[in-house]
């Protein structure tokens, strides 16, 4: 499991989280359940401030990755802002004490109802089409707004999460910048932010860099003279597979900061720099623990059946994502090859095929690692199984 020890540590042939034996947590709580490491989440969040040395950097956590209250509260204490994509996300963040001015609302295909609800909460709207901009301007002339642009580059670990380029449905086109400025001018809107988001889990930071250059080029002072910030979105990558390369965010952070400094110089004002990562902050700090109820040979393979399925953790099925899996009960046994399945009535409900795991027996607990992002937040009650329990741990808890 080399490279996946950020949350779970193997010591004395046992897996531990914050010094607690994972195996005994399995005995204590009803499986399947999620376990989150709040200290690691805070560490990940703070690391971005080290990598990106811009004095007014602000990280808005993309709460779509995981809206768990303990996680949100820990990030609020650490001074994070929030990237919200629905009125319910905005309301949850507000109810947990995030101030309206620390939240940005970026909805795709926003309805009038969404718009009015969020506006009533005094939260800034990030608008991503000329149609919605005009509609917003008619309803709220003279107010502040942010504009989401499609950076016209393509990157992301799966085509479902690539949000830039010609095939994407998101954002104002770069060539619509002048029209957007005209609408803003007509209604006396204050365009205080320009935003972009390339995609999720981006390995090639050069593509993001190009996207940033594209967006900065259209964000001129002549068009948008009231800018307060530029938001470069999320997309910071974590390793899901041992063969994936590590991204050097220190170099990337410096490179972006230099580019942004040159842009601000030309713009004539030191703007704030925003990012809105989700996955990078929470993915590695979550684990799904499930129990094995079946081990059987069938047609030349060995099937392991568990008490979780894609309704509890959908990334392997939906994105074809690789997640590391550990045998919590039996970490030192000889390795055997397994197909690890869920318990849902669909043949595609498979977490891993031909996976080497220490010998698995009925009753063993397995852990799906790197399950902190887009796992619980995408869970459903399909097959009418309840949503899994969520536990948080931290040195202080
Ligand atoms: N910002 C926007 C607009 C997004 O759509 C997303 C993800 O879908 C994010 C930020 C967060 O992306 P990630 O979790 O990859 O950092």
Coordinates of C-alpha atoms and ligand atoms in Angstrom, one line a residue:
X1 CA 0.0 0.0 0.0
X2 CA 3.0 2.3 -0.4
X3 CA 1.9 5.9 -1.0
X4 CA -1.5 5.5 0.7
X5 CA -0.4 6.0 4.3
X6 CA -1.6 9.5 4.8
X7 CA -4.6 8.5 6.7
X8 CA -4.1 4.8 7.6
X9 CA -0.9 3.6 9.1
X10 CA 0.2 0.0 9.2
X11 CA 2.1 -0.6 12.4
X12 CA 2.7 -3.9 14.2
X13 CA 0.8 -5.6 11.5
X14 CA -2.4 -3.8 12.2
X15 CA -4.0 -0.8 10.5
X16 CA -4.6 2.2 12.6
X17 CA -6.1 5.7 12.2
X18 CA -5.1 8.3 14.7
X19 CA -3.8 5.4 16.8
X20 CA -7.2 3.6 16.9
X21 CA -7.3 0.1 15.6
X22 CA -9.4 0.0 12.5
X23 CA -10.3 -3.6 13.1
X24 CA -11.9 -2.7 16.5
X25 CA -13.8 0.2 14.9
X26 CA -15.2 -2.5 12.5
X27 CA -16.3 -4.5 15.5
X28 CA -17.9 -1.5 17.2
X29 CA -19.9 0.2 14.4
X30 CA -22.3 -1.2 11.9
X31 CA -20.7 -1.6 8.5
X32 CA -20.5 -0.2 6.0
X33 CA -19.4 3.2 7.4
X34 CA -17.2 6.0 6.4
X35 CA -14.3 7.2 8.6
X36 CA -12.8 10.7 8.1
X37 CA -9.5 12.1 9.4
X38 CA -10.2 15.8 10.2
X39 CA -6.5 16.6 11.0
X40 CA -5.5 15.3 7.5
X41 CA -8.2 17.4 5.9
X42 CA -6.9 20.5 7.6
X43 CA -3.3 19.6 6.7
X44 CA -4.3 19.2 3.0
X45 CA -6.1 22.6 3.1
X46 CA -3.2 24.4 4.7
X47 CA -0.7 22.8 2.3
X48 CA -2.2 24.9 -0.6
X49 CA -1.2 28.1 1.2
X50 CA 2.4 26.8 1.3
X51 CA 2.4 25.9 -2.3
X52 CA 0.7 29.1 -3.6
X53 CA 2.5 32.0 -2.1
X54 CA 0.1 34.8 -3.0
X55 CA -0.6 37.2 -0.1
X56 CA -4.3 37.3 -0.6
X57 CA -4.9 33.7 -1.6
X58 CA -8.3 32.3 -0.5
X59 CA -9.3 28.7 -0.7
X60 CA -13.0 28.0 -1.1
X61 CA -13.7 24.4 -0.3
X62 CA -15.9 22.7 -3.0
X63 CA -18.4 21.2 -0.6
X64 CA -19.9 19.0 -3.3
X65 CA -16.9 16.7 -2.6
X66 CA -18.2 16.0 0.9
X67 CA -20.7 18.0 2.8
X68 CA -20.1 16.3 6.1
X69 CA -20.7 18.7 9.0
X70 CA -17.6 17.8 11.0
X71 CA -15.5 18.4 7.9
X72 CA -17.2 21.7 7.1
X73 CA -16.8 22.9 10.7
X74 CA -13.1 22.0 10.8
X75 CA -12.5 23.9 7.5
X76 CA -14.5 26.9 8.8
X77 CA -12.3 27.0 11.9
X78 CA -9.3 27.0 9.5
X79 CA -10.8 30.0 7.7
X80 CA -11.8 28.3 4.5
X81 CA -14.5 29.8 2.2
X82 CA -17.1 27.7 0.4
X83 CA -17.8 26.9 -3.2
X84 CA -21.5 26.0 -3.3
X85 CA -23.4 24.7 -6.2
X86 CA -27.0 24.5 -4.9
X87 CA -29.2 26.7 -2.6
X88 CA -29.2 23.8 -0.1
X89 CA -25.4 23.8 0.0
X90 CA -25.4 27.5 0.6
X91 CA -28.0 27.2 3.4
X92 CA -26.0 24.3 5.0
X93 CA -22.8 26.4 4.9
X94 CA -24.6 29.4 6.4
X95 CA -26.2 27.3 9.1
X96 CA -22.7 26.1 10.1
X97 CA -21.4 29.6 10.6
X98 CA -19.8 30.4 7.2
X99 CA -20.3 34.1 6.5
X100 CA -22.2 35.0 3.3
X101 CA -19.1 36.9 2.0
X102 CA -17.0 33.7 2.3
X103 CA -19.3 31.7 0.0
X104 CA -19.5 31.7 -3.8
X105 CA -22.4 30.2 -5.6
X106 CA -21.5 28.5 -8.9
X107 CA -24.6 26.8 -10.2
X108 CA -24.8 25.4 -13.7
X109 CA -28.2 26.0 -15.5
X110 CA -29.3 28.1 -12.6
X111 CA -33.0 28.6 -12.2
X112 CA -34.7 31.9 -11.2
X113 CA -35.6 30.2 -7.9
X114 CA -32.0 29.3 -7.3
X115 CA -30.9 32.8 -8.1
X116 CA -33.4 34.6 -5.9
X117 CA -32.9 32.2 -3.0
X118 CA -29.2 32.6 -2.9
X119 CA -29.3 36.3 -3.6
X120 CA -31.5 36.7 -0.6
X121 CA -28.7 35.2 1.5
X122 CA -26.3 37.9 0.3
X123 CA -24.1 35.4 -1.3
X124 CA -22.1 36.2 -4.5
X125 CA -23.4 34.5 -7.6
X126 CA -21.0 33.2 -10.2
X127 CA -22.9 33.3 -13.5
X128 CA -22.0 31.0 -16.4
X129 CA -24.0 32.1 -19.4
X130 CA -25.0 35.3 -21.2
X131 CA -28.7 34.3 -20.7
X132 CA -28.3 34.0 -17.0
X133 CA -26.2 37.2 -16.8
X134 CA -28.9 39.2 -18.5
X135 CA -31.7 37.7 -16.3
X136 CA -29.6 38.4 -13.2
X137 CA -28.9 41.9 -14.4
X138 CA -32.7 42.6 -15.0
X139 CA -33.5 41.4 -11.5
X140 CA -30.5 42.9 -9.6
X141 CA -29.2 45.9 -11.5
X142 CA -26.3 47.7 -9.9
X143 CA -25.3 44.6 -7.8
X144 CA -22.1 42.6 -7.7
X145 CA -21.6 39.4 -9.8
X146 CA -18.8 37.0 -10.8
X147 CA -18.5 35.5 -14.3
X148 CA -17.5 31.9 -15.0
X149 CA -15.6 31.5 -18.2
X150 CA -14.8 28.3 -20.1
X151 CA -11.0 28.3 -20.3
X152 CA -11.0 26.5 -23.6
X153 CA -8.7 23.7 -22.5
X154 CA -9.5 20.1 -21.8
X155 CA -8.1 18.1 -18.8
X156 CA -9.4 15.9 -16.0
X157 CA -9.1 12.3 -14.9
X158 CA -12.3 11.3 -16.7
X159 CA -14.3 12.8 -19.5
X160 CA -17.3 13.1 -17.2
X161 CA -15.3 15.6 -15.1
X162 CA -13.7 17.7 -17.8
X163 CA -15.5 21.0 -17.6
X164 CA -13.4 23.0 -20.1
X165 CA -13.1 23.0 -23.9
X166 CA -15.6 22.9 -26.8
X167 CA -17.5 19.8 -25.6
X168 CA -18.2 21.1 -22.1
X169 CA -21.5 22.7 -21.2
X170 CA -20.0 25.1 -18.7
X171 CA -19.1 28.8 -18.7
X172 CA -19.2 31.8 -20.9
X173 CA -17.1 31.4 -24.0
X174 CA -13.9 33.5 -24.0
X175 CA -15.2 35.2 -27.1
X176 CA -18.4 36.2 -25.2
X177 CA -16.3 38.4 -22.8
X178 CA -17.1 41.7 -24.6
X179 CA -20.8 40.9 -24.7
X180 CA -20.8 40.0 -21.0
X181 CA -19.1 43.4 -20.3
X182 CA -21.7 45.2 -22.4
X183 CA -24.6 43.6 -20.4
X184 CA -22.8 44.4 -17.2
X185 CA -22.3 48.0 -18.3
X186 CA -25.9 48.4 -19.4
X187 CA -27.3 47.3 -16.0
X188 CA -24.5 48.9 -14.0
X189 CA -23.4 45.5 -12.6
X190 CA -20.1 45.3 -10.8
X191 CA -18.2 42.4 -12.1
X192 CA -16.1 41.7 -9.0
X193 CA -14.8 38.2 -10.0
X194 CA -13.7 36.2 -13.0
X195 CA -13.8 32.4 -12.6
X196 CA -12.8 29.3 -14.4
X197 CA -12.6 25.5 -13.6
X198 CA -10.9 23.1 -15.9
X199 CA -11.9 19.8 -14.4
X200 CA -11.3 17.3 -11.6
X201 CA -8.1 15.3 -10.9
X202 CA -5.8 17.0 -13.3
X203 CA -2.4 15.4 -13.8
X204 CA -1.2 17.8 -16.5
X205 CA -0.8 21.2 -14.8
X206 CA 0.5 22.7 -18.1
X207 CA -3.0 22.5 -19.5
X208 CA -4.4 24.3 -16.5
X209 CA -1.6 26.9 -16.9
X210 CA -2.7 27.5 -20.5
X211 CA -6.3 27.8 -19.4
X212 CA -5.4 30.4 -16.8
X213 CA -3.5 32.3 -19.5
X214 CA -6.5 32.2 -21.8
X215 CA -8.8 33.5 -19.1
X216 CA -6.5 36.2 -17.8
X217 CA -6.2 37.5 -21.4
X218 CA -9.9 38.3 -21.6
X219 CA -10.1 39.7 -18.1
X220 CA -8.8 43.2 -19.0
X221 CA -9.3 46.3 -17.0
X222 CA -11.0 47.9 -20.0
X223 CA -13.8 45.2 -19.9
X224 CA -14.0 44.6 -16.2
X225 CA -12.7 47.5 -14.2
X226 CA -14.1 46.5 -10.7
X227 CA -12.4 43.1 -10.3
X228 CA -11.6 42.0 -6.8
X229 CA -10.6 38.5 -7.5
X230 CA -9.8 35.8 -10.1
X231 CA -10.8 32.3 -9.2
X232 CA -9.0 29.4 -10.9
X233 CA -11.3 26.7 -9.7
X234 CA -10.5 23.2 -8.3
X235 CA -9.0 20.1 -10.0
X236 CA -6.0 19.5 -7.7
X237 CA -5.1 15.8 -8.0
X238 CA -4.5 13.1 -5.5
X239 CA -3.1 9.7 -6.3
X240 CA -5.7 6.9 -6.5
X241 CA -3.4 4.3 -8.2
X242 CA 0.1 3.6 -7.1
X243 CA 1.4 4.0 -10.6
X244 CA 0.1 7.6 -10.9
X245 CA 2.7 10.3 -10.8
X246 CA 2.7 12.8 -7.9
X247 CA 2.0 16.3 -9.1
X248 CA 4.5 18.9 -8.0
X249 CA 2.2 21.6 -6.6
X250 CA 5.1 23.6 -5.2
X251 CA 6.4 24.3 -8.7
X252 CA 2.9 24.8 -10.1
X253 CA 2.1 27.3 -7.2
X254 CA 5.1 29.4 -7.9
X255 CA 4.5 29.4 -11.7
X256 CA 0.9 30.5 -11.2
X257 CA 1.9 33.1 -8.7
X258 CA 4.4 34.7 -11.1
X259 CA 1.9 34.7 -13.9
X260 CA -0.7 36.3 -11.6
X261 CA 1.7 38.9 -10.4
X262 CA 2.4 39.9 -14.0
X263 CA -1.3 40.0 -14.7
X264 CA -2.1 42.2 -11.7
X265 CA 0.7 44.5 -12.6
X266 CA -0.9 45.0 -16.0
X267 CA -4.4 45.3 -14.5
X268 CA -3.1 48.0 -12.2
X269 CA -4.3 46.4 -8.9
X270 CA -3.3 43.5 -6.7
X271 CA -6.3 41.2 -6.9
X272 CA -7.2 38.4 -4.7
X273 CA -6.4 34.9 -5.9
X274 CA -9.0 32.1 -5.3
X275 CA -9.0 28.4 -5.8
X276 CA -11.9 26.0 -5.0
X277 CA -10.6 22.4 -4.6
X278 CA -12.7 19.6 -3.2
X279 CA -11.0 16.3 -4.0
X280 CA -7.5 17.4 -2.9
X281 CA -8.7 18.5 0.5
X282 CA -10.8 15.5 1.4
X283 CA -10.2 12.5 -0.9
X284 CA -7.3 10.9 1.0
X285 CA -8.8 11.6 4.4
X286 CA -11.7 9.2 4.0
X287 CA -12.1 5.4 4.1
X288 CA -15.2 3.2 3.6
X289 CA -15.1 0.2 5.9
X290 CA -17.3 -2.8 4.8
X291 CA -17.6 -6.4 5.8
X292 CA -17.1 -9.5 3.7
X293 CA -20.1 -11.9 3.7
X294 CA -19.2 -14.2 0.8
X295 CA -16.0 -15.7 -0.7
X296 CA -16.6 -18.1 -3.5
X297 CA -15.0 -19.5 -6.6
X298 CA -16.8 -19.1 -9.9
X299 CA -15.6 -19.7 -13.4
X300 CA -11.9 -19.4 -12.6
X301 CA -12.0 -16.4 -10.4
X302 CA -12.7 -15.7 -6.7
X303 CA -15.6 -13.4 -5.9
X304 CA -15.6 -11.5 -2.7
X305 CA -19.1 -10.2 -1.7
X306 CA -19.4 -7.3 0.7
X307 CA -22.1 -5.4 2.5
X308 CA -21.6 -2.1 0.6
X309 CA -22.2 -1.4 -3.1
X310 CA -22.2 1.4 -5.6
X311 CA -25.1 3.2 -3.8
X312 CA -22.6 3.8 -0.9
X313 CA -19.5 4.4 -3.1
X314 CA -20.1 5.0 -6.7
X315 CA -16.7 6.2 -8.1
X316 CA -15.4 2.7 -9.2
X317 CA -18.6 2.1 -11.2
X318 CA -19.4 5.6 -12.4
X319 CA -15.9 6.8 -13.3
X320 CA -14.2 3.4 -13.6
X321 CA -12.0 4.8 -10.8
X322 CA -9.3 2.8 -9.1
X323 CA -9.5 2.9 -5.3
X324 CA -6.9 1.1 -3.1
X325 CA -8.5 -1.6 -1.0
X326 CA -7.0 -3.1 2.2
X327 CA -7.8 -6.2 4.2
X328 CA -8.1 -4.7 7.7
X329 CA -8.7 -8.0 9.4
X330 CA -5.9 -9.9 7.9
X331 CA -3.2 -7.6 6.6
X332 CA -0.3 -10.0 6.6
X333 CA -1.8 -13.1 4.9
X334 CA -0.5 -14.3 1.5
X335 CA -1.7 -12.3 -1.5
X336 CA -4.5 -13.8 -3.6
X337 CA -6.4 -12.4 -6.6
X338 CA -10.1 -11.3 -6.1
X339 CA -13.0 -9.6 -7.8
X340 CA -14.5 -7.5 -5.1
X341 CA -18.3 -6.9 -5.5
X342 CA -21.0 -5.0 -3.9
X343 CA -24.4 -6.3 -2.8
X344 CA -26.6 -4.4 -5.2
X345 CA -28.8 -6.1 -7.8
X346 CA -26.6 -5.1 -10.8
X347 CA -23.8 -7.0 -12.3
X348 CA -21.8 -3.8 -12.7
X349 CA -21.7 -3.3 -9.0
X350 CA -18.0 -4.1 -8.7
X351 CA -15.3 -2.3 -6.6
X352 CA -12.3 -4.0 -8.2
X353 CA -11.4 -6.8 -10.6
X354 CA -8.4 -9.0 -10.3
X355 CA -7.2 -7.2 -7.2
X356 CA -4.4 -8.7 -5.1
X357 CA -5.4 -8.7 -1.4
X358 CA -4.1 -10.6 1.6
X359 CA -6.3 -13.8 1.8
X360 CA -9.9 -12.7 2.4
X361 CA -12.3 -14.7 4.6
X362 CA -15.9 -14.2 5.4
X363 CA -16.3 -11.7 8.3
X364 CA -13.1 -9.7 7.3
X365 CA -13.3 -6.0 7.2
X366 CA -12.1 -4.4 3.9
X367 CA -11.3 -0.7 3.6
X368 CA -11.8 1.3 0.4
X369 CA -9.2 4.0 0.6
X370 CA -9.2 7.6 -0.8
X371 CA -13.0 7.6 -0.3
X372 CA -13.3 11.1 1.2
X373 CA -14.4 12.9 -2.0
X374 CA -17.4 12.3 -4.2
X375 CA -18.2 9.0 -2.4
X376 CA -20.6 9.8 0.5
X377 CA -21.8 13.0 -1.2
X378 CA -22.8 10.9 -4.3
X379 CA -24.4 8.1 -2.2
X380 CA -28.0 7.1 -2.6
X381 CA -30.5 4.8 -1.0
X382 CA -30.8 2.7 -4.2
X383 CA -32.2 -0.8 -3.3
X384 CA -33.5 0.9 -0.2
X385 CA -30.4 0.4 1.8
X386 CA -29.7 3.1 4.3
X387 CA -26.9 5.7 3.8
X388 CA -23.8 4.6 5.6
X389 CA -22.8 6.1 9.0
X390 CA -20.0 8.7 9.0
X391 CA -17.4 8.9 11.8
X392 CA -14.8 11.5 12.2
X393 CA -11.5 11.2 14.0
X394 CA -8.9 13.7 15.0
X395 CA -6.2 13.9 17.7
X396 CA -8.5 15.9 19.9
X397 CA -11.5 13.7 19.6
Ligands
LIG1 N1 -15.3 24.1 -8.9 C1 -16.3 23.7 -9.7 C2 -17.0 24.7 -10.5 C3 -16.5 22.3 -9.9 O1 -17.4 21.9 -10.8 C4 -15.8 21.4 -9.2 C5 -16.0 20.0 -9.3 O2 -16.8 19.5 -10.0 C6 -14.8 21.9 -8.2 C7 -14.6 23.2 -8.1 C8 -14.0 20.9 -7.4 O3 -13.2 20.1 -8.1 P1 -12.2 19.1 -7.4 O4 -12.9 18.4 -6.4 O5 -11.7 18.3 -8.5 O6 -11.1 20.0 -6.8

